[in-house]
Each structure stands twice: as structure tokens, then as C-alpha cells.
Amino acid sequence: MKRHLPYILLLAFILNACSNTKYLPNNQKLYLGATVKVTDKNISKKDAKAVVSELSDLTRPKPNASILGLRVKLYLYNISKGKKNFISRFINKWGEPPVLWSTVDVDNNATILQSRLQNEGYFHAMITPDSVIKNKTAKAVYNTVTGPPFKIKSITFPTDSDSLDTAVAGISKKSLLRVGDKYNFDVIKNERLRIDARLKEEGFYYFSPEDILIQVDSTNAGPYQVNLYEIVKQETPDKAWDIYTMNKTYIYPRYSLKDTAAKLDSAIHYNDYYVIDPKNTIHPYVFQNVIALHPNEPYNRTHHNQALSRFIDIGPYKYVKNRFDISPKDTLKLDAFYYLTPYPKKSLRFETLLRTTSANYNGTQVNVSWRNRNAFKGAELLTVTLMGSTDVQFGGQNNGYNVYQTGIQTSLTWPRFISPLNINTNNGYLPRTRLQLEYDLTRRLKLYTLNSFSASWAYLWKQDVHISHELNLFGFTYTNAADITKEYQDSIIHTRNPSLKHVIDNQLTFGPSYSYTYTNTTEDYKQNTYYYNSKIGLSGNILGLVSGADTLRGKAKSIFGTNYSQYVKVENEFRFYHKLNANTKFANRIIVGVGLPYGNSTIMPYSQQFFIGGANSLRGFRARSVGPGSYFPDATITNGSGFIPDESGDIKIEATTEYRPKLFSIVYGVIFLDAGNVWLLNSNGSQPGGAFTRKFLNDMAVDAGLGLRFDLTVLVLRTDLGFPLRKPWLPDGQRWVINQINFADGGWRSNNLVFNLAIGYPF
């Protein structure tokens, strides 16, 4: 009996949740929603299905939310309503009040639905409302007769010879209206917006969409057809008929609401614009790549919006507003005024966070950042960040081997290319040049200390809203180990694992890298969205070739006593998101990375190798615990050493798919499947099975699991519970794990479950 008690309680809850109607006031009925029925045979099944879907979304009000037919939120409201204790008030926040049949105006809904159909060309549409009432529930039914849709027979564009009519007729080839299409009022409205947008590119600054009239004639078109006539309204204001060109542009870099004077007499002329900055807060040349409207050129809205975007993109300014005035000397010219409100020049930011890593470490991190948004009066962003963190493990394989890290990072970013070549991008995004210097100290108790120095000079720019580039013209990293303990040295000898030795090898890398990114994932209205990133990194290539570096032949080359790394590294990541509906999507990711050491190196430097496992990777395995290949340290090694090394490789393949439904309120669920591994490019005797071969698929680790996401708007808290399905280090025929979860005595247990707590989505 005790064993079945949880199921009995669950069944009782479900049955009780079904009886929400017992809480209704007298003579009230619970509204269960609306049904749209198309009874007309004049339209195809496909069109009828589209009509039902569209009209169903327009009915109001919406019924109470349900999950598998159970109105849980309504039930929570009912059981907590009127109670004042803390628990009831808390439960009530998750509930929702009943939607009553008395609040439904079926006649008004029918009018709205009929109007919608007529706007889509069903001019003879009729909606007849009805209802289905049973006990204490009620449904609305809207019987729909659409009639045949009216289609466009002909379209006539303006024929007069004045500039405005000619311009409208000249852009007719890209009209949204097409002969043979169904009449649609929304398309007509969008056509007027299209005309306005296009004319704004040709100097018609004072034109508006309301100046276009599209007349509809069904009397002379034939059965179920209409003729359309695009005309410019005769009452259109005189200014809307003229083309305006630019005259002067004035910029106010330190504007506040208290400023009312124009101060044109103090304007400094630079190139095609004037800067009014009595306190000399910024150099006038900063705006030369911002202003896209130039004297004597027709007004162009795209160039105007581009300038607004770039003013913000410079960095020091949080607001920009502008106005255009007709020039006092020429009534067909415009003067532009841009008013910029700056951020505080200097700021100090303090951040602290708590974290739990998938390697069973609990840690804290503190960041202190000082920023100067206009360091040298050229809109440079100077940032100095101090960082300190601790990661401590209580129990587990690395108990006592705590990790402490501190560092300082300084970066200087210019909102333009710093280059001997005159390079500019012709879009709304300013290019950037970044100089970055960094020092990190990592201390792993009982093991070693690592010092890392790095520097880079990079160019960053956006090609358009979807494509961005980053070119590190030169990157330099030097890492050296200190305070290596005897315990760690003994571990290297005992485990015979080269990964341990590789961690403390002095490393020197230098060379360029390039990254290309395409993404449209911010366009939530699309059913399918994508993300793709490709990166290539080089180190020591030219110097290695010139010097004839060849470690395998005993010709290792060094700089300041340290052998430098020579390699080519390529990384690719592709993500695909498919929306099943507004609240459910599939998310997929594939990662393929290859590092090719050669010449002065036989293995990739540790900082550039690939790792797998953990909260953002294979969630059924601990971080950095998989691979390389089918290698796994045997018991005689791990039992005799207090420290197990992180596993790494020169090649990485990883794939993930997730099903992400919204459950309720801010809670989202996930079911996931992960697969992947890392491999060595060259085999070594200490890690058998670690090299990449043609049978690499047989080395894939696989896991599955489920989790919850709590979307708090400012951040997403993620919990994942994963368990391995396939362990590549087991013997052939035993790698697929069958009995990971055992059910017994009414409960379950597992020795392989891995819990991950993280911030944000894994991808």
C-alpha cells in the first residue's frame, strides 16, 4: 500500500483538478473556448484550415490555460482564493481566475471575424454565432460561410508627369500588389508603406503613406474580381511634392535639456559637418564616419537612420535626437541637427557571482571594472578589469585541489579602424579596433601555479545585421608554470599520462586568427533560424617555415628559451532552431574542430586543445572527463593517484539536439540528447585508443536527459539531469549502457546521473 501511495495521491490531485466547476458562483458557467467551423465548399481545404486557424486566434476572451486538458492554474487559484496565509498567497500568484461565459460577447466576436474575412477578399462572408452549453461549461461556435474570394484583375499606377506621380510610377515594378492575387487589405496598407519608404530614399522628405490612395472597383471587373487604382491624393501638401537636398549638418556632442541656444556662431567646421562643442569634449574627426547625409545630396532615410545608429554605436552617447529644418536660404534644402546626450565619462562596476561547475566545484568570482568612455577625446573606450575567483570541491576526486585565480585585463577600443589604409564600412555599424593586454595567475593547491600573459590587436566589424567579422591581426600568449609540487610530479610518473605533463609545459603562441559569424536568431518571427561561426587560428607559421623548425628531426626552435607552438586550428559551430509553435522549439548544434600541430610542435598547446563534457557540452558526463577517443585511465592508475587529469584532444566532434517546450509561466522544459568526443591527431603509447581513426564513430560518447529552465527575463536559470547512454571506453559490445536506472521498492536510484546547474542556455 505504501508503495502505491504516491500514485494514489497523484490520481487524486488530477481528479480534483478536473472539478474546477464546483468553485463557480451560482448561475455561472466556465468558458471552455471557441470553435470556428467553415461550412462553405467554395474554398479549398487548405484555405479553410488557414481561415479556422486565423479566426480562432482572434476570438476573445481566451479560456483558462490547460495542460493535457487539466486547468492547473485555475485549480491553484480556486484552492487559494480568499485565504490570507502565506502559502495560499504564494499559490495564488501562480493561479488565474476563471474565465466566465458571461464575459463572452459572441455577437461582437462574430462582427470582428466577419470584418477580418472581408479585409482578406471574402466580401460575401457571413459569421453566425452559436453556443454549446453543458452543465456548468460553455463553448462558443462560429459557423462561417466565406463565399469565393475576390481577386485582383488589374492595377493602374499614376500617369501624370509631375515629379511625385512619376516617382510613384517608377517604383511600381516592386509593388506588393499582383494581378491574380487575392484582395487583401493588409497588403494594401503595406503597399502604401512601401511607397513611402522608397520615396524617402529619393528626397521626398515630407511625403507620408496617407498621401497615397488605392481605390477598389468591383463593378467593372467581372465576377469575384476587383480593379485597383493607385493615385496621389490631390490634397497632398505642397511640400510633399518636392525633392529636398541636404544643406548643413550640426552636431551637439554635449547636449542636455537645459541647452536652448543654437550657438551656431561657435560651430567648428570639419569635412561636411559642423560641431558645436564649446568645452572641447571630443575631437570633431570622430564623426567623419558617422554622418551619411552630405551637402547637395537628396535626403535619404536609410542614410539618416544609419547616422542615428552610428551615433549610439560610437560609445560615449546614450541618447540621440535630431530634427530637420528647411534652410533659411533655400526652401528646397534641409539643415540637420543632431543632439547627443553622453553617458558619465567614467564609471566603476562591481560584480560578484556564485557558481557550481559540472566538475563538482563550488566557487565565487569577483570582478571590478573601471571604464572611461572617452579616454583621449576620440571616443576610445578604456577598460581595466580586476578579477579574482575561487573554486573549491567538497568530496569527489579532486577534494582539496582547490583552484584560485586572479588577473587583470586592460583593453582600449577605438570606434574605427586604426590602420594606414583608409577603410570604412557602408552600413549602420561602426568598425572597431581593439588593443588588449591581460595577465592571469592560476593556483591549483597541492599541484602547480600557472602564469599567463597575453596581448592582441584586433579589428571587429559587422557586414550587416546578420554577418560579423573579427580579425586578430596579431595575438600573443605566453604561459609558464611555477611551484610544481612533488605530488604532481609523482602523479605524472605514476599515471604515465602525458596530459599532466602537457599542462605545466611552458607555452608560447603568436599569430593571427579570423572569425566569421552569421546569425538571424534574433528574428523570433521566423520558423527556422540559424547560427554559424567559423574560426581559424595560426601560430608560428611564417617563423617556423623560415627557420626550418622540425621537432621530429631534432630541430626545435625557441624564443627566449621557450619552444614556440606551430599549428593551424579550425573551429566550426552550426546551430539550427525550428519553432513548432509560439512556445515550443527544437534546438540543434554541431561542433567540429581540428587542430593541426606541425613543424615546431607535435601536439597542440594545452590552452588551445579541445575538451568535452559538462554543463554546456555532454551533460551526462563530468567536465573534461571524456576521451581522448576510447582511452580511460585504468583503476591501477586512478586509485594510486589523488589527482585525475583533465582529458583533452586535437580534434573535437560534438552534436546536441533539444526539445524545448514551455510548461507554464516562466518555466520551460527540455529533453536533450548529446553525442561527441575528442581525439589526438597523433597516437602516443600512454593513451591507447586516443588517436583519431576512420572508426571515430565507434568512439562517440552519448547521453540523454531532461531539465528545467526558469526564465527570469534578466537571466535564465538552468537545471539539467543527464545520464550516459554510451561509454566509449568500455569494451566493444558493452558500450551502450542499458541498466542505468533501476526501479525497485517503489523508488529509483542511479549511479550515473549527473546534475548540472548553470546560467543561460547551453546554446
Coordinates of C-alpha atoms in Angstrom, one line a residue, residues 515-705:
S515 CA 36.3 34.6 -37.1
Y516 CA 33.2 34.8 -39.2
T517 CA 29.7 34.7 -37.7
Y518 CA 26.3 34.6 -39.3
T519 CA 23.1 34.7 -37.2
N520 CA 19.5 35.5 -37.6
T521 CA 18.4 34.1 -34.2
T522 CA 17.1 37.4 -33.0
E523 CA 14.3 37.3 -35.6
D524 CA 11.8 35.4 -33.5
Y525 CA 9.0 35.6 -36.0
K526 CA 10.8 33.2 -38.3
Q527 CA 10.0 29.5 -38.1
N528 CA 13.7 28.5 -38.8
T529 CA 16.7 30.4 -37.6
Y530 CA 20.4 29.7 -37.8
Y531 CA 23.7 30.5 -36.2
Y532 CA 27.1 29.7 -37.8
N533 CA 30.6 30.6 -36.6
S534 CA 33.8 29.6 -38.2
K535 CA 37.2 30.5 -36.8
I536 CA 40.8 29.8 -38.0
G537 CA 43.8 30.4 -35.8
L538 CA 47.5 30.3 -36.7
S539 CA 50.7 30.3 -34.6
G540 CA 54.4 30.5 -35.5
N541 CA 53.7 29.6 -39.1
I542 CA 55.9 32.0 -41.0
L543 CA 58.7 31.9 -38.5
G544 CA 58.6 28.1 -38.3
L545 CA 58.8 27.8 -42.1
V546 CA 61.6 30.4 -42.4
S547 CA 63.7 28.9 -39.6
G548 CA 63.1 25.3 -40.7
A549 CA 61.6 24.2 -37.4
D550 CA 61.1 20.4 -37.2
T551 CA 60.8 18.9 -33.7
L552 CA 60.6 15.3 -35.0
R553 CA 64.0 15.8 -36.6
G554 CA 65.6 17.4 -33.6
K555 CA 65.3 20.9 -35.0
A556 CA 63.1 22.5 -32.3
K557 CA 63.3 26.3 -32.4
S558 CA 62.8 28.6 -29.4
I559 CA 62.4 32.2 -28.5
F560 CA 63.9 33.4 -25.2
G561 CA 64.4 29.8 -24.2
T562 CA 60.9 28.6 -24.9
N563 CA 59.9 26.4 -27.8
Y564 CA 57.1 28.2 -29.6
S565 CA 54.0 26.4 -30.9
Q566 CA 53.3 26.0 -34.6
Y567 CA 49.9 24.9 -35.7
V568 CA 46.7 25.6 -37.7
K569 CA 43.4 25.4 -35.8
V570 CA 40.0 25.4 -37.4
E571 CA 36.7 25.5 -35.4
N572 CA 33.1 25.4 -36.8
E573 CA 29.8 25.6 -34.9
F574 CA 26.4 25.4 -36.5
R575 CA 23.1 25.9 -34.7
F576 CA 19.6 25.3 -36.1
Y577 CA 16.4 26.3 -34.4
H578 CA 12.9 25.2 -35.5
K579 CA 9.7 26.6 -34.0
L580 CA 6.9 24.1 -33.7
N581 CA 4.7 26.9 -32.3
A582 CA 4.9 30.1 -30.3
N583 CA 6.0 28.2 -27.1
T584 CA 7.9 25.1 -28.4
K585 CA 11.0 24.7 -30.5
F586 CA 13.7 22.2 -31.5
A587 CA 17.3 23.4 -31.0
N588 CA 20.3 21.7 -32.6
R589 CA 24.0 22.2 -32.6
I590 CA 27.0 20.7 -34.3
I591 CA 30.6 21.5 -33.4
V592 CA 33.6 20.3 -35.4
G593 CA 37.1 21.5 -34.5
V594 CA 40.6 20.4 -35.7
G595 CA 44.0 21.5 -34.5
L596 CA 47.0 20.6 -36.7
P597 CA 50.3 20.8 -34.9
Y598 CA 53.4 20.6 -37.2
G599 CA 56.9 21.8 -37.6
N600 CA 57.9 23.0 -34.1
S601 CA 55.0 21.1 -32.4
T602 CA 53.8 17.6 -32.2
I603 CA 50.8 18.4 -30.1
M604 CA 48.5 21.4 -29.7
P605 CA 49.3 23.7 -26.7
Y606 CA 47.2 22.8 -23.8
S607 CA 45.4 26.2 -23.9
Q608 CA 44.4 25.6 -27.5
Q609 CA 43.2 21.9 -27.2
F610 CA 39.6 20.8 -27.2
F611 CA 37.7 19.5 -24.1
I612 CA 34.3 17.9 -23.8
G613 CA 31.7 17.1 -21.1
G614 CA 30.0 19.4 -18.6
A615 CA 27.0 21.7 -18.3
N616 CA 27.4 23.2 -21.8
S617 CA 28.6 20.0 -23.6
L618 CA 27.9 16.4 -22.8
R619 CA 25.7 16.8 -19.8
G620 CA 25.7 13.1 -18.8
F621 CA 29.5 13.3 -18.2
R622 CA 31.6 15.4 -15.9
A623 CA 33.6 18.2 -17.4
R624 CA 36.7 17.2 -19.3
S625 CA 36.2 13.6 -18.3
V626 CA 35.6 12.0 -21.8
G627 CA 38.3 11.0 -24.2
P628 CA 40.6 11.2 -26.0
G629 CA 38.9 8.5 -28.1
S630 CA 38.3 5.3 -26.2
Y631 CA 41.0 6.0 -23.7
F632 CA 40.2 5.9 -19.9
P633 CA 42.8 5.6 -17.1
D634 CA 42.7 2.2 -15.6
A635 CA 42.0 1.5 -11.9
T636 CA 45.6 0.9 -11.0
I637 CA 46.4 4.4 -12.1
T638 CA 43.4 6.3 -10.7
N639 CA 43.4 4.5 -7.3
G640 CA 47.1 5.2 -6.7
S641 CA 46.8 8.9 -7.5
G642 CA 44.9 11.6 -5.7
F643 CA 44.5 13.6 -8.9
I644 CA 42.8 12.7 -12.2
P645 CA 43.8 14.9 -15.2
D646 CA 41.5 16.8 -17.5
E647 CA 41.3 14.9 -20.8
S648 CA 42.0 16.9 -24.0
G649 CA 42.4 16.4 -27.7
D650 CA 43.4 18.0 -31.0
I651 CA 40.1 17.1 -32.7
K652 CA 36.6 17.6 -31.5
I653 CA 33.2 16.5 -32.8
E654 CA 30.0 17.2 -30.8
A655 CA 26.3 17.2 -31.6
T656 CA 23.3 18.1 -29.5
T657 CA 19.5 18.2 -30.0
E658 CA 17.0 19.7 -27.6
Y659 CA 13.2 19.7 -27.4
R660 CA 12.2 22.9 -25.6
P661 CA 8.5 23.2 -24.6
K662 CA 7.1 26.0 -22.4
L663 CA 5.4 24.3 -19.4
F664 CA 3.8 27.3 -17.6
S665 CA 4.5 30.9 -16.6
I666 CA 8.4 31.3 -16.5
V667 CA 9.1 27.6 -16.5
Y668 CA 10.3 25.8 -19.6
G669 CA 11.3 22.2 -20.0
V670 CA 13.8 20.4 -22.1
I671 CA 14.6 16.9 -23.3
F672 CA 18.1 16.6 -24.7
L673 CA 20.4 14.1 -26.5
D674 CA 24.2 14.8 -26.7
A675 CA 27.0 13.0 -28.5
G676 CA 30.6 13.6 -29.1
N677 CA 34.3 13.1 -28.2
V678 CA 37.8 14.5 -28.6
W679 CA 40.8 12.7 -30.2
L680 CA 44.5 13.1 -30.6
L681 CA 45.9 13.8 -34.0
N682 CA 48.9 11.6 -33.3
S683 CA 48.9 8.5 -31.2
N684 CA 51.0 8.0 -28.1
G685 CA 51.8 4.9 -26.1
S686 CA 50.4 6.4 -22.9
Q687 CA 46.8 6.9 -24.1
P688 CA 45.9 3.8 -26.1
G689 CA 42.8 4.4 -28.2
G690 CA 43.1 8.2 -28.1
A691 CA 44.1 8.8 -31.8
F692 CA 41.6 9.7 -34.5
T693 CA 40.9 6.9 -37.0
R694 CA 38.3 6.1 -39.7
K695 CA 36.3 4.3 -37.0
F696 CA 35.8 7.5 -35.0
L697 CA 32.1 7.0 -34.8
N698 CA 32.7 4.0 -32.6
D699 CA 34.3 6.3 -30.0
M700 CA 31.3 8.6 -29.6
A701 CA 30.0 9.2 -26.1
V702 CA 26.2 9.6 -25.9
D703 CA 24.0 10.9 -23.2
A704 CA 20.4 12.0 -22.7
G705 CA 18.4 13.8 -20.1

